[in-house]
Amino acid sequence: MEPGVSIESGSAIRVAVLPVGGPISPARLRDYAALVARHARVDLASLRPYYSEHQKSPFAHQPWGGGCLRLKFVLGGCVPSPWEDFQSSRKVLAVVGICHLPSSPDLGRVAADFVDAARSYPSALASRCFAFCPTDAQLVQKKRDNIIMFPPSDQQSLELHMLTMIQDLSASLLMEFEKWVLRAESTGTILKTPLDSQSSLGSEEVIKAKKRRLGRAQKIIGDYCLLAGSPADANAHYATAIELARLTGDVFWHAGALEGSVCALVVDRMAESDPVLEDEVKFRYYTIIQLYRRATLQDNAQRVSPVSFELEAALKLARYLCRRQCAKEVSDLLMGAADGAKALIDASDRLILYIEIARLFGTLGYKRKAAFFSRQVAQLYLQQDNAYAAMNAMQVLTTTTTAYHVQSRKTSKMDHGLLKLYWLSLFDSGNTDPGKWHPQSVVSLFESQWSTLQMVVLREILMSSIRAADPLSSWSAAARLLRLHSFPLHPSQREIVKRNPNKKEWWTGGGPSGPFIYTPFTKGGTSGTSKQEVNWIVGEPVQVMVELANPCSFDLIVESIYLSVHSGNFDAFPVSVNLPPNTSKLVLLSGIPTQVGQVSIPGCIVHCFGVITEHLFKEVDCLLLGAAQGLVLSDPFRCCGSSKFKSVNFPSISVVPPLPLLVANVVGGDGSILLYEGEIRDVLITLTNAGTVPVEEANVALSGKNQDSVISIAHSTWKSALPIKPGGEVTFAVTLRAWHLSPTDLEADGSRSPANSRRIAREGSNPFLDIHYAGPSGNSESNDVSLPPGRRLVVPLNICVVQGMRLVRARLLSMELPARFTDAHLRSVSSKDNLSNGSDAIRNDISLLKIDPYKGSWDLRLLELELFNPTDVVFDVDVSVHLDGTSVEQKILPEDKTASSACHKTRIDRDYSARVLIPLEHFKLPVLDTSFFVKENGSDEPLGSRAATLAEKNAKAELNASINNLISKIKVKWHSGRNSSGELNIKDAIQTALQASIMDILLPDPLTFSFRHAKDGTTAKTDSSKEPGDGSSRSADESVLRCKDPIFANEMTHMEVQIRNNTKETIQMNLSISCKDVAGENCFDENSATVLWAGVLSDIYLEVQPLQEVVHPFSIYFLVPGDYSLQAASVIIDATDVLRARAKAESPDEPILCRGSPFHIHVVGTA
Amino acid sequence: MASTACFVIVSKNDIPIYEAEVGSAPKREDQAYQHQFILHAALDVVQDLAWATNTMFLKSVDRFDDLVVSVYVTAGHTRFMLLHDSRSEDGIKSFFQEVHELYIKIFLNPLYLPGSRITSSHFDTKVRALARKYL
């Protein structure tokens, strides 16, 4: 599709205007192009001197008297259309080169350049190269026939020169057309469109094609006649073509010829507009549209679709009819065309279609329709991913702002300029008509309530301007968007609070006494006297709202209006107002009180039509009353729109001495503070004393909702800054933690589509800072009664909480698969520096496997948190387990010196979820105590029920405390970007996840086994602590065991096993030690010879005192290098109830087995 | 069948005073904007058409992307606009007529300022019930 088509465009000769030679600055090129382009119409009469008739002209009815040639200049040329055989006006028939000679000194190169450029337009019948501003040297050079130089001269003679040249070009075009037509008439021509299938033609089709050829040739000859400015000839040829096409069933060409005939008709009778012609055009064009539609249906199977011709025809007709009177018809046509957009395959075609529709609706005066389609255009532009498209989108959107009422007064002029530029740049033809886009009525921002649309449009402007990297536009859009979202200043910003001299905290009770701004109870008493006390302050401007009505039917220009004050202590500022007929307007009249005392404002003084009058407010009532009774000739309903202001009793106003005036500023802008859920951030608030009196005392308190989101206020900072001198300022920090959104908030936010989740701060959910302050308490000698009032400043903390990371699920993994840790994990988990100093090679290739060969896992429990990031930023999650305070871990894990251990950061991209694992093995209590099992054992104990309950309660409380303690140690912190960080509130989730198996995690096993390598009799510090689980139950064990120093094969290795009793009772047991190779074969088997041993390894009777350790030494001798694991197990003799309970033994006589986790030994060869 | 329908009442000052998505199709936020944009654009057509006929129900006046805008203009030039996919004209007409009755009831309320937003939840419920009945 082509932009800017109209019915007449069939008669325009397309001329490509190309810059050639050296570089030309855009402004200069535009000047030159404008010089050329002003000759879009060349009268035939003026061609006579350049025209010579070589043979008899085929254009018999050429109107040499009044006819003209139409030229359409296309700056920069265009891509040849596949349809140019179908409509000759699509062909580039002439090429004009433009050259700026000072920048291209070599004329030869210019000539060659031009020839090159013209070569890409094979259809061109004539070409000229215009060279401007030649230097003297170039002027004296040998003349080249194909370069036409324009010697430097004044504008007028330049234009004359250009006119001559264009006439010459037109004349040669005309002669070329004659030649072409004569040749076509004599020899015939072959015409093809992409519709005619290139594939093999059947014999039948060949015959058909032959028949059709004649008709097509007639149509094309008609086209050329039209181009040659001879509509009468064209009409004759078209008539033949139509007949032939109808006979041969050549639907597409039939439509084309018909279109040409309408064009000829319209061009022929350009000047007149008579309804008969219009009806004829309408009738023929509807036929054309029908025919094109038929052609489309016929050729549906083909790759190319002529649907764009149908749409173009509709647009042409719409443009022809485009007047208010035909609005219905035009809008029907355009709506039909808009429906056709879906059939267009090419996105740029669709773009052009929407642009044209928008333009036509704009011309029609349907501004909202135009804005709608402009927005569609902008969206198509935004789909292209480049800055130019974004710029276009932005400019198109800017044009819609009038219709959506989102423009400010100042920008309207500029928008229009932009718009004009835009249309000009897009359609280089002179056919632009942006006149209808004048912002006819500038409506204020809030007049129209389509605020959703306004916000969407502004957001799109903002988005496109950001993409187009246009900071000014982005700023303006953002500012307007903010204004649309922002709420008005609280009237309480400068509220005056009476100080109670008897109370130290004078602010309490001074504020509004309830949740209502107005309460009938407090005001009730005074309303009888209908006098309200109003305090104004010396030196602070005040405003009085006055409604003005113009009941006249003409414009009323009030030169100035200001408050009339008789008390002489008030400076009133005059304003001038323009009142349209029969309207009313609210005007703010302002002034500054100058002296302490009473002010009375009886009315205002009006300068109008050179007359000064004083209008008294109290007369207004009578006037309105009179109007209501019909005594006064005015229409109160029409003139005074609001009845609210009708009878205001003017309050008594007293002016008080200057007070301090604090102005609060949230550092970083007054917009909402955007926080993700749980985010913690410091907000800096600057208080500036804008008054003339220092602030001596102040108090900052919180009010409003969500007060708990304010974690702390740096009271000391502002306190230390007191007194704040006039002009002084203090900045203090307020630490905020974003609250969590309730599900209803989320629903309302529509956060299911996170990309454009609306981030609108909900009004009313924000906390406020109430700052009460006061100046000095007057002269020290004066008594308390004259204490000047204090003031209150309310700083809303506009927190806008957006959805942050979500905790999808927390669960304790069942550990059916063993956990596998690499070294890296382990190091970061426990930062065991003392382990990392040696034998890295060994450590690295042994991944730490916590596998119980019998049960699958050594009961390392992992808490899995599944987190989902629904936002559009990336979160880094940092799970840390704080082991602060208690020395528990250090006892069990002597090598773990660090107070906290952290896992690696997990990065969660937008719209992804991630799982974070928290190992729970550092939470063992030091002692396995009876108290934990009170609940379980309660039934067995013969205690009194009361005592039992008490004990139970105690135990429960203790257990809960330790659970809470455990949970509070797990912290999920997140970071996002450079300066957002916070904490995820997952306490509840963890608690539910842990509830079931909390015992296993918290309680230690009764016995802890650890192996040591006793080298040369001295115990090397290579131990592994080990808490064997009791046989049947799972028990968490300590980190995996390894021998630090290498153990050599064929060498006696002294080992010892250390057993620690974690209970408060003596435990007797039978200990046995086993050794297994990698295959799990028992190496201490009598029949196997891989490992020899010395000492006792089985059925060792040991007795361990409460909380004590015993050591059992033994020696082993490895014959084969490799990996082995040692394991200790013991059967507890006479297990107590506690042990049974811990082991979850089912029957009282079940043997209680304690087993340590395997101790890994890597045996290296002696070689 | 999931259907789209968006109902808006526009006051004579071209200000929307009531909006409701009454279709059964699952809501999409961008679509909701689009509906409003289409309805807003259709006001231009209504403006001309309203004076060209003496019936209140203007039938379908505008369309975009398979969505049709049907309009009913009250005597006070308040416009009821319904954006819908193709549906029986009779149902829409009855819907409009019943909503008109509801609107008049709202209008009779002495506390309702003509031209201001209709916030009555009762009205909302009734309109949605009517939409279920007729659309």
Coordinates of C-alpha atoms in Angstrom, one line a residue, chain A residues 324 327-328 335-336 339 342 354 365-369 372-373 375-376 403-404 447-450 452-453 456-457 459 749-750 753 756 758, chain B residues 8 10 14-16 19 27 29-30 33-34 36-45 47-49 61-66 79 81 117:
Chain A
R324 CA -19.0 16.4 7.6
A327 CA -19.5 11.5 7.8
K328 CA -21.6 8.3 8.1
M335 CA -14.4 0.9 9.4
G336 CA -14.6 -1.5 6.5
D339 CA -11.5 -4.7 9.2
K342 CA -6.3 -8.4 9.3
Y354 CA -4.0 2.7 10.0
G365 CA -13.3 15.9 12.7
Y366 CA -13.6 12.6 14.5
K367 CA -10.8 13.3 16.8
R368 CA -11.4 10.4 19.1
K369 CA -11.5 7.9 16.3
F372 CA -7.7 5.6 18.5
F373 CA -6.1 4.7 15.1
R375 CA -2.6 4.7 18.9
Q376 CA -2.9 1.6 16.8
A403 CA -8.2 13.6 22.2
Y404 CA -7.4 11.9 25.5
E447 CA -12.0 17.5 33.0
S448 CA -12.4 14.2 31.4
Q449 CA -12.6 11.1 33.4
W450 CA -11.3 8.6 31.0
T452 CA -7.5 4.8 32.6
L453 CA -7.1 5.7 29.0
V456 CA -2.3 4.1 29.4
V457 CA -1.5 6.7 26.7
R459 CA 2.5 5.3 29.9
D749 CA -3.1 -5.2 41.2
G750 CA -3.7 -7.6 38.5
S753 CA 0.6 -10.2 34.3
N756 CA 2.5 -4.3 33.4
R758 CA 0.0 -1.4 38.0
Chain B
V8 CA -20.2 1.8 29.9
V10 CA -21.2 8.0 29.3
D14 CA -18.5 12.6 27.6
I15 CA -17.4 11.4 31.0
P16 CA -17.8 7.7 31.8
E19 CA -18.2 0.9 33.7
K27 CA -10.4 -10.8 31.8
E29 CA -5.9 -6.3 31.5
D30 CA -4.6 -5.0 28.2
Y33 CA -7.9 -1.0 28.1
Q34 CA -8.5 -1.8 24.5
Q36 CA -12.3 1.4 26.7
F37 CA -10.3 2.8 23.8
I38 CA -12.8 1.4 21.3
L39 CA -15.7 2.7 23.3
H40 CA -14.1 6.1 23.6
A41 CA -13.5 6.2 19.9
A42 CA -17.0 5.2 19.1
L43 CA -18.3 8.4 20.8
D44 CA -17.5 10.3 17.7
V45 CA -19.8 8.2 15.6
Q47 CA -22.3 12.0 18.3
D48 CA -23.4 12.3 14.7
L49 CA -25.7 9.3 14.6
V61 CA -22.7 1.9 15.4
D62 CA -19.1 1.0 15.3
R63 CA -16.9 -2.1 15.2
F64 CA -13.3 -3.0 15.6
D65 CA -11.6 -6.4 15.4
D66 CA -14.9 -8.5 15.6
R79 CA -25.2 7.1 26.3
M81 CA -22.5 1.8 25.2
R117 CA -20.2 8.7 38.8

